[in-house]
Amino acid sequence: MNIGITCYPTYGGSGAMATELGIALAQRGHEVHFITYQQPFRLPNFLPGVFFHEVDVGRYPLFEYPPYDLALAVRMHEVAMTHKLDLLHVHYAIPHATSAWIAREMLRDLGHRDVAVVTTLHGTDITIVGQDRSFHPITKFSIERSTRISAVSRFLREETIYTFGCTGCDVVVIHNFIDPDVYVRDRYEPVLREQAAGRKVLTHISNFRAVKRVRDVVRIFAKVRSEMPSTLVMVGDGPDRVDAEEEARALGVDADVQFLGRIDAVAPLLAGSDLFLLPSDRESFGLSALEALACGVPVVGSRAGGLPEVVSEGETGTLCPVGDIDGMASAALAILGDPARHRAFAERAAADARARFSRDLIVPQYEALYEEAIHAVGV
Ligand code: GMT
C-alpha cells in the first residue's frame, strides 16, 4: 500500500507512535510518506520505503494566524496525487482529520482516484482540545467523515462516543505498541544505575504539560527519598518544567533530581531505572509507561483514563487515585523496598508488555483497518 502519515512531529506520544508505525509499515513492504511540518523526531534520516514531505506554511503579513491546516491539506492532496496514495492515516484529530477531508474532497472534485482517510485518536484531541467549544463541531464532523477511526484505548473509544455521539462511527481500539528489540533491559549499559551508586532510580518521561502533574512526581519522590536513598530522573520538557524544578528546591530534594530535557532515545535511560512514575490526571494510554514496562520497569501512577489497560495492577505496577501522593509513595516504597517483589514486578512487566503490545501484534491490526478503509472507498 502507499500510505500517507500525518502527525505532530515534535516530542509527544502520538508523534512517536505514528513514526514507529510508519517505520514498521515500510519494513513490511509498504511505501510510507510522512506529511508533516518538520521531520518527525523519531524518524531516522534515511530508511528504505520512507519519504518525508515538509508542509510549508507561507507567511503573509495579513495572517496573524497562518492557516496551517490549509497548507497541510494542499500538501496531502499533492502527495496523494503524485505518489498514488491509497490512504491518508492521520494521528490526532485536530486539525489533521479536517485537512485530510479537504484533501480528499479536492481529489474527488478533480476526478482523481479516491483516497481513504483513517483517523487515529490519541487522547487530548478528544479529552481536552476536541471538547473546547471552538473545536467541538469541526472535530465531530472530521471524525465522522473519516473512512475508518481508531482509538488507542477502550477508555478513549468510550470517551469519543460519549463526547461526540458519533452516529454511525465504528471506533476500533488499536493499542499503542513497542518494538521488543528496542525496549529491552539487557541491551543497554545501566548508566543511570551506575551513576546512582546504590540509590534507587525513579524516572518520569513526559512533555511536562499540566495533565502530567509533574509537581506530584517530585512530591512522590521526596517521600520515597525520605525513607530510602534514591534519585529522580526527569526526561522531557514543557510548560511545567519550571514548576517541577521549583517544587524540588522547595522540598529540599533538588540535589537528587536531574532534569535531562528532551531525549529522543529513552530506552537506554529506562534500562537503568528501577521505577517509573506517571501520576497524570488523565492519560488515554500512557505510551511512556508501556515503554518502561517493556524495559522491565514497574510503574506507579494514577488510575486515570486508559492507564489501567496498560498497567496490570498488582502485577506490573500500582495505580492510585489522581493526586494520592501518599498512596503512590507507599506503593513505590513497597515495590522498591522488597527486592524479590521488585524482581517479580519487573519480570512480569517485560513479559506482559511483549505479550500484549508487541509491534508484530499491533501493526497487522492497522493493516487490516487500512484494507477495510481502502475497500470501503473502492480504491
Ligand atoms: O498530551 C499528551 O500527553 C500528548 C499526547 C500526544 O498527542 O502525543 O499524548 C496522547 O497520546 C499518546 C499516544 O497515543 C498517549 O500515550 C497519551 O496517553 C496521550 N496523552 C493523554 O491522553 C494526556
XYZ file of C-alpha atoms and ligand atoms in Angstrom:
402
model
C 0.000 0.000 0.000
C 1.018 3.612 -0.475
C 0.338 5.332 2.825
C 0.466 8.993 3.821
C 1.005 9.617 7.543
C 0.416 12.932 9.282
C 1.191 13.559 12.948
C 2.629 16.166 15.279
C 6.313 15.647 14.602
C 7.597 17.109 17.855
C 8.017 15.454 21.247
C 4.841 13.566 22.228
C 3.306 10.122 22.297
C 1.122 10.482 19.205
C 4.042 11.607 17.029
C 6.283 8.886 18.447
C 3.667 6.207 17.777
C 2.861 7.452 14.262
C 6.555 7.424 13.391
C 7.178 3.949 14.798
C 4.150 2.736 12.867
C 5.417 4.280 9.611
C 8.819 2.660 10.081
C 7.240 -0.728 10.815
C 4.956 -0.456 7.776
C 7.897 0.363 5.499
C 9.755 -2.665 6.885
C 6.710 -4.755 5.965
C 6.946 -3.600 2.340
C 4.600 -0.597 2.219
C 5.586 2.795 0.856
C 5.206 5.418 3.579
C 5.038 9.185 3.098
C 5.219 11.401 6.184
C 3.447 14.705 5.561
C 4.324 17.000 8.480
C 5.717 20.472 9.197
C 9.005 19.067 10.464
C 10.846 15.767 10.280
C 9.258 13.569 12.993
C 11.620 13.386 15.972
C 11.909 9.600 15.963
C 12.423 9.314 12.201
C 15.991 8.479 11.151
C 17.370 10.351 8.143
C 17.092 7.520 5.656
C 15.056 4.355 5.613
C 14.110 2.376 2.512
C 10.448 2.949 1.646
C 10.075 6.048 3.857
C 9.718 9.572 2.453
C 9.274 12.904 4.188
C 7.250 15.799 2.731
C 7.520 19.059 4.622
C 4.458 21.260 4.924
C 5.436 24.837 4.317
C 3.055 27.388 5.781
C 3.531 30.525 3.715
C 3.890 33.647 5.854
C 1.964 36.705 4.792
C 1.744 39.880 6.905
C -2.063 39.761 6.815
C -2.127 36.374 8.543
C -1.885 36.799 12.259
C -2.647 33.056 12.388
C -1.072 31.329 9.355
C -3.557 28.723 8.042
C -1.509 25.566 8.672
C -4.491 23.256 8.193
C -4.973 24.547 4.627
C -1.280 24.270 3.767
C -1.393 20.714 5.129
C -4.489 19.868 3.037
C -2.768 21.141 -0.101
C 0.380 19.115 0.624
C -1.697 15.989 1.360
C -3.579 16.460 -1.893
C -0.358 16.915 -3.850
C 1.420 13.917 -2.277
C -1.697 11.750 -2.720
C -1.759 12.546 -6.433
C 1.964 12.340 -7.101
C 2.572 9.141 -5.155
C -0.796 7.487 -5.807
C -1.589 7.172 -2.130
C -4.178 4.590 -1.190
C -4.855 6.226 2.124
C -4.061 9.067 4.471
C -3.571 7.995 8.069
C -3.824 10.970 10.401
C -2.810 10.876 14.051
C -4.589 13.323 16.377
C -7.900 14.607 15.039
C -7.259 18.338 15.145
C -6.595 19.670 12.531
C -5.249 16.609 10.709
C -8.570 14.846 10.108
C -10.061 18.081 8.788
C -7.131 18.670 6.418
C -7.406 15.080 5.174
C -11.115 15.570 4.500
C -10.365 18.732 2.475
C -7.599 16.941 0.533
C -9.960 14.070 -0.269
C -12.734 16.424 -1.391
C -10.247 18.223 -3.667
C -9.181 14.902 -5.199
C -12.819 13.929 -5.766
C -13.609 17.307 -7.271
C -10.763 16.989 -9.743
C -11.883 13.476 -10.673
C -8.747 11.817 -9.256
C -8.540 8.385 -7.723
C -10.157 8.430 -4.284
C -8.154 8.153 -1.096
C -9.272 6.562 2.176
C -8.873 8.550 5.402
C -8.022 6.726 8.622
C -8.043 8.835 11.798
C -6.358 7.635 14.975
C -7.486 9.393 18.132
C -4.763 9.709 20.742
C -6.167 11.497 23.759
C -6.165 15.210 24.299
C -7.627 15.657 20.802
C -10.799 14.189 22.364
C -10.497 14.741 26.103
C -9.393 18.400 26.090
C -8.984 20.183 22.758
C -11.881 18.496 20.978
C -14.243 19.437 23.798
C -13.370 23.113 23.513
C -16.406 24.938 22.096
C -14.273 26.382 19.303
C -13.310 22.928 18.085
C -16.110 20.542 19.076
C -18.291 20.737 15.905
C -15.366 20.517 13.469
C -13.786 17.655 15.432
C -17.066 15.718 15.367
C -17.532 16.451 11.674
C -13.998 15.399 10.743
C -14.128 12.206 12.797
C -17.467 11.253 11.251
C -16.151 11.896 7.745
C -13.142 9.614 8.224
C -13.375 6.325 6.366
C -12.215 4.447 9.477
C -11.469 5.600 13.028
C -9.270 4.045 15.663
C -8.598 4.942 19.285
C -5.559 3.913 21.320
C -7.581 2.537 24.258
C -11.029 1.309 25.201
C -11.262 4.295 27.523
C -10.706 6.699 24.611
C -13.195 4.866 22.416
C -15.878 5.267 25.100
C -14.902 8.893 25.714
C -15.185 9.644 21.987
C -18.632 8.131 21.717
C -19.759 9.893 24.925
C -18.368 13.293 23.874
C -19.249 13.331 20.218
C -22.141 10.926 19.876
C -20.588 9.958 16.534
C -23.634 8.500 14.859
C -22.673 5.576 12.736
C -18.983 5.732 13.751
C -17.290 2.472 14.441
C -14.293 3.343 16.618
C -11.884 0.425 16.590
C -9.469 0.053 19.512
C -5.871 -0.479 18.432
C -3.463 -0.140 21.318
C -0.078 1.522 21.040
C 2.904 -0.779 20.712
C 6.602 -1.218 21.449
C 9.423 -2.730 19.472
C 10.526 -5.560 21.799
C 14.038 -5.433 20.362
C 14.473 -1.782 21.338
C 12.754 -1.712 24.735
C 14.809 -4.448 26.294
C 16.698 -4.035 29.525
C 19.819 -6.064 28.822
C 20.657 -4.318 25.584
C 21.990 -1.147 27.258
C 24.611 -0.229 29.829
C 22.708 0.708 33.001
C 24.364 4.168 33.068
C 21.781 5.755 35.344
C 22.057 2.954 37.888
C 25.845 3.133 37.855
C 25.688 6.903 38.376
C 23.217 6.438 41.214
C 25.793 4.386 43.141
C 23.393 2.153 45.047
C 20.497 4.579 45.246
C 17.179 3.616 43.624
C 16.493 5.326 40.294
C 12.977 6.685 39.745
C 12.183 8.064 36.291
C 9.499 10.223 34.708
C 9.205 10.993 30.989
C 6.664 13.426 29.541
C 6.025 16.710 27.787
C 5.657 18.454 31.166
C 2.141 19.695 30.458
C -0.439 20.323 33.186
C -2.094 16.906 32.707
C 1.156 15.175 33.707
C 1.129 16.665 37.250
C 4.910 16.924 37.360
C 4.812 18.579 40.807
C 3.236 15.333 42.047
C 6.148 13.401 40.563
C 8.565 15.430 42.688
C 6.345 15.170 45.801
C 6.110 11.389 45.482
C 9.854 11.196 45.020
C 10.503 13.390 48.081
C 8.507 10.949 50.235
C 10.340 7.948 48.799
C 13.699 9.618 49.297
C 12.913 10.352 52.936
C 12.723 6.570 53.519
C 15.205 5.204 51.003
C 18.331 6.543 49.240
C 17.096 7.409 45.773
C 17.390 9.710 42.813
C 14.816 11.071 40.352
C 15.453 11.447 36.619
C 13.072 13.788 34.794
C 13.141 13.441 30.991
C 11.377 15.851 28.638
C 10.466 19.481 28.631
C 7.383 21.657 28.552
C 5.471 24.424 30.277
C 5.511 22.910 33.788
C 9.199 22.035 33.985
C 9.907 25.209 35.958
C 7.183 24.235 38.459
C 8.793 20.839 38.961
C 12.224 22.418 39.443
C 10.727 24.862 41.956
C 8.989 22.027 43.829
C 12.268 20.101 44.081
C 14.003 23.137 45.572
C 11.083 23.853 47.923
C 11.161 20.274 49.226
C 14.952 20.328 49.527
C 15.464 17.380 47.167
C 16.860 19.266 44.157
C 20.341 17.798 44.589
C 18.832 14.374 43.904
C 16.696 15.341 40.922
C 18.191 15.525 37.427
C 16.279 17.351 34.702
C 17.709 15.960 31.462
C 15.484 17.828 28.991
C 14.283 16.244 25.766
C 15.899 12.974 24.823
C 14.628 11.056 21.815
C 16.015 7.601 22.587
C 14.598 6.791 26.013
C 15.188 3.019 26.104
C 18.773 3.304 27.467
C 17.517 5.532 30.289
C 14.648 3.220 31.137
C 17.032 0.283 31.158
C 18.854 1.917 34.062
C 15.687 2.749 36.038
C 14.097 0.931 38.970
C 10.637 2.531 38.894
C 8.605 4.744 36.558
C 6.244 7.435 37.874
C 3.208 8.641 35.899
C 0.695 10.411 38.185
C -1.209 12.167 35.319
C -4.705 13.487 35.853
C -5.723 11.977 32.532
C -3.925 9.657 30.178
C -5.668 7.973 27.290
C -2.983 5.307 27.098
C 0.415 6.243 28.562
C 2.961 5.225 25.955
C 5.871 6.139 28.220
C 4.500 3.747 30.852
C 4.369 0.955 28.268
C 7.947 1.678 27.188
C 9.024 1.495 30.833
C 7.205 -1.803 31.408
C 8.801 -3.291 28.298
C 12.200 -2.431 29.791
C 11.257 -4.291 32.976
C 10.489 -1.154 34.973
C 7.387 -1.346 37.218
C 5.049 1.657 37.037
C 3.430 3.620 39.834
C 0.843 6.092 38.630
C -2.738 7.228 38.648
C -5.817 5.164 37.900
C -6.768 7.511 35.081
C -8.135 7.021 31.582
C -6.533 4.132 29.737
C -3.624 3.542 32.142
C -5.368 0.528 33.747
C -5.409 -1.068 30.272
C -1.614 -0.782 30.144
C -0.519 -1.358 33.735
C -1.788 -4.608 35.239
C -2.499 -3.579 38.811
C -0.626 -5.520 41.446
C 1.228 -7.423 38.727
C 3.310 -4.894 36.781
C 2.651 -1.766 38.820
C 0.324 0.052 41.193
C -2.274 2.673 40.340
C -3.841 5.069 42.839
C -6.459 7.815 42.626
C -5.258 11.018 40.913
C -3.439 13.231 43.422
C -2.939 10.463 46.008
C 0.690 11.304 46.655
C 0.894 9.334 49.898
C -0.602 6.261 48.211
C 1.786 6.427 45.274
C 4.802 6.988 47.553
C 3.788 3.976 49.707
C 3.287 1.866 46.594
C 6.721 2.884 45.295
C 8.344 2.039 48.632
C 6.548 -1.320 48.791
C 7.956 -2.310 45.396
C 11.434 -0.806 45.769
C 11.901 -1.954 49.354
C 11.459 -5.647 48.625
C 13.990 -6.984 46.070
C 12.067 -10.213 45.406
C 8.833 -8.292 44.847
C 10.612 -5.787 42.613
C 12.128 -8.604 40.546
C 8.723 -10.275 40.146
C 7.083 -6.997 39.062
C 9.942 -6.278 36.637
C 9.810 -9.737 35.042
C 6.043 -9.647 34.665
C 6.233 -6.092 33.247
C 8.629 -7.060 30.455
C 6.664 -10.223 29.673
C 3.220 -8.581 29.748
C 4.328 -5.675 27.521
C 5.626 -8.194 24.988
C 2.593 -10.468 25.198
C 0.018 -7.721 24.676
C 1.715 -4.766 22.974
C 4.438 -6.072 20.650
C 4.853 -4.360 17.311
C 4.176 -7.571 15.406
C 0.823 -7.997 17.135
C -0.409 -4.444 16.647
C 0.835 -3.364 13.199
C -1.217 -6.066 11.391
C -4.311 -4.612 13.105
C -3.611 -1.309 11.345
C -3.018 -3.133 8.061
C -6.411 -4.820 8.419
C -8.050 -1.456 9.135
C -6.350 0.023 6.057
C -7.625 -2.847 3.883
C -11.142 -2.213 5.144
C -10.862 1.533 4.547
C -9.499 1.100 1.032
C -12.214 -1.415 0.253
C -14.861 0.987 1.607
C -13.855 3.795 -0.762
C -13.298 1.363 -3.641
C -9.720 2.428 -4.469
O -0.920 15.394 25.713
C -0.123 14.485 25.596
O 0.225 13.757 26.519
C 0.453 14.238 24.266
C -0.370 13.290 23.507
C 0.219 13.242 22.150
O -0.521 13.520 21.232
O 1.388 12.999 21.978
O -0.385 12.011 24.154
C -1.521 11.252 23.993
O -1.220 10.251 23.038
C -0.286 9.249 23.469
C -0.034 8.275 22.319
O -1.176 7.595 21.958
C -0.827 8.530 24.702
O 0.099 7.556 25.141
C -1.050 9.551 25.817
O -1.658 8.896 26.910
C -1.963 10.674 25.330
N -1.982 11.735 26.345
C -3.052 11.998 27.084
O -4.098 11.402 26.980
C -2.883 13.082 28.095
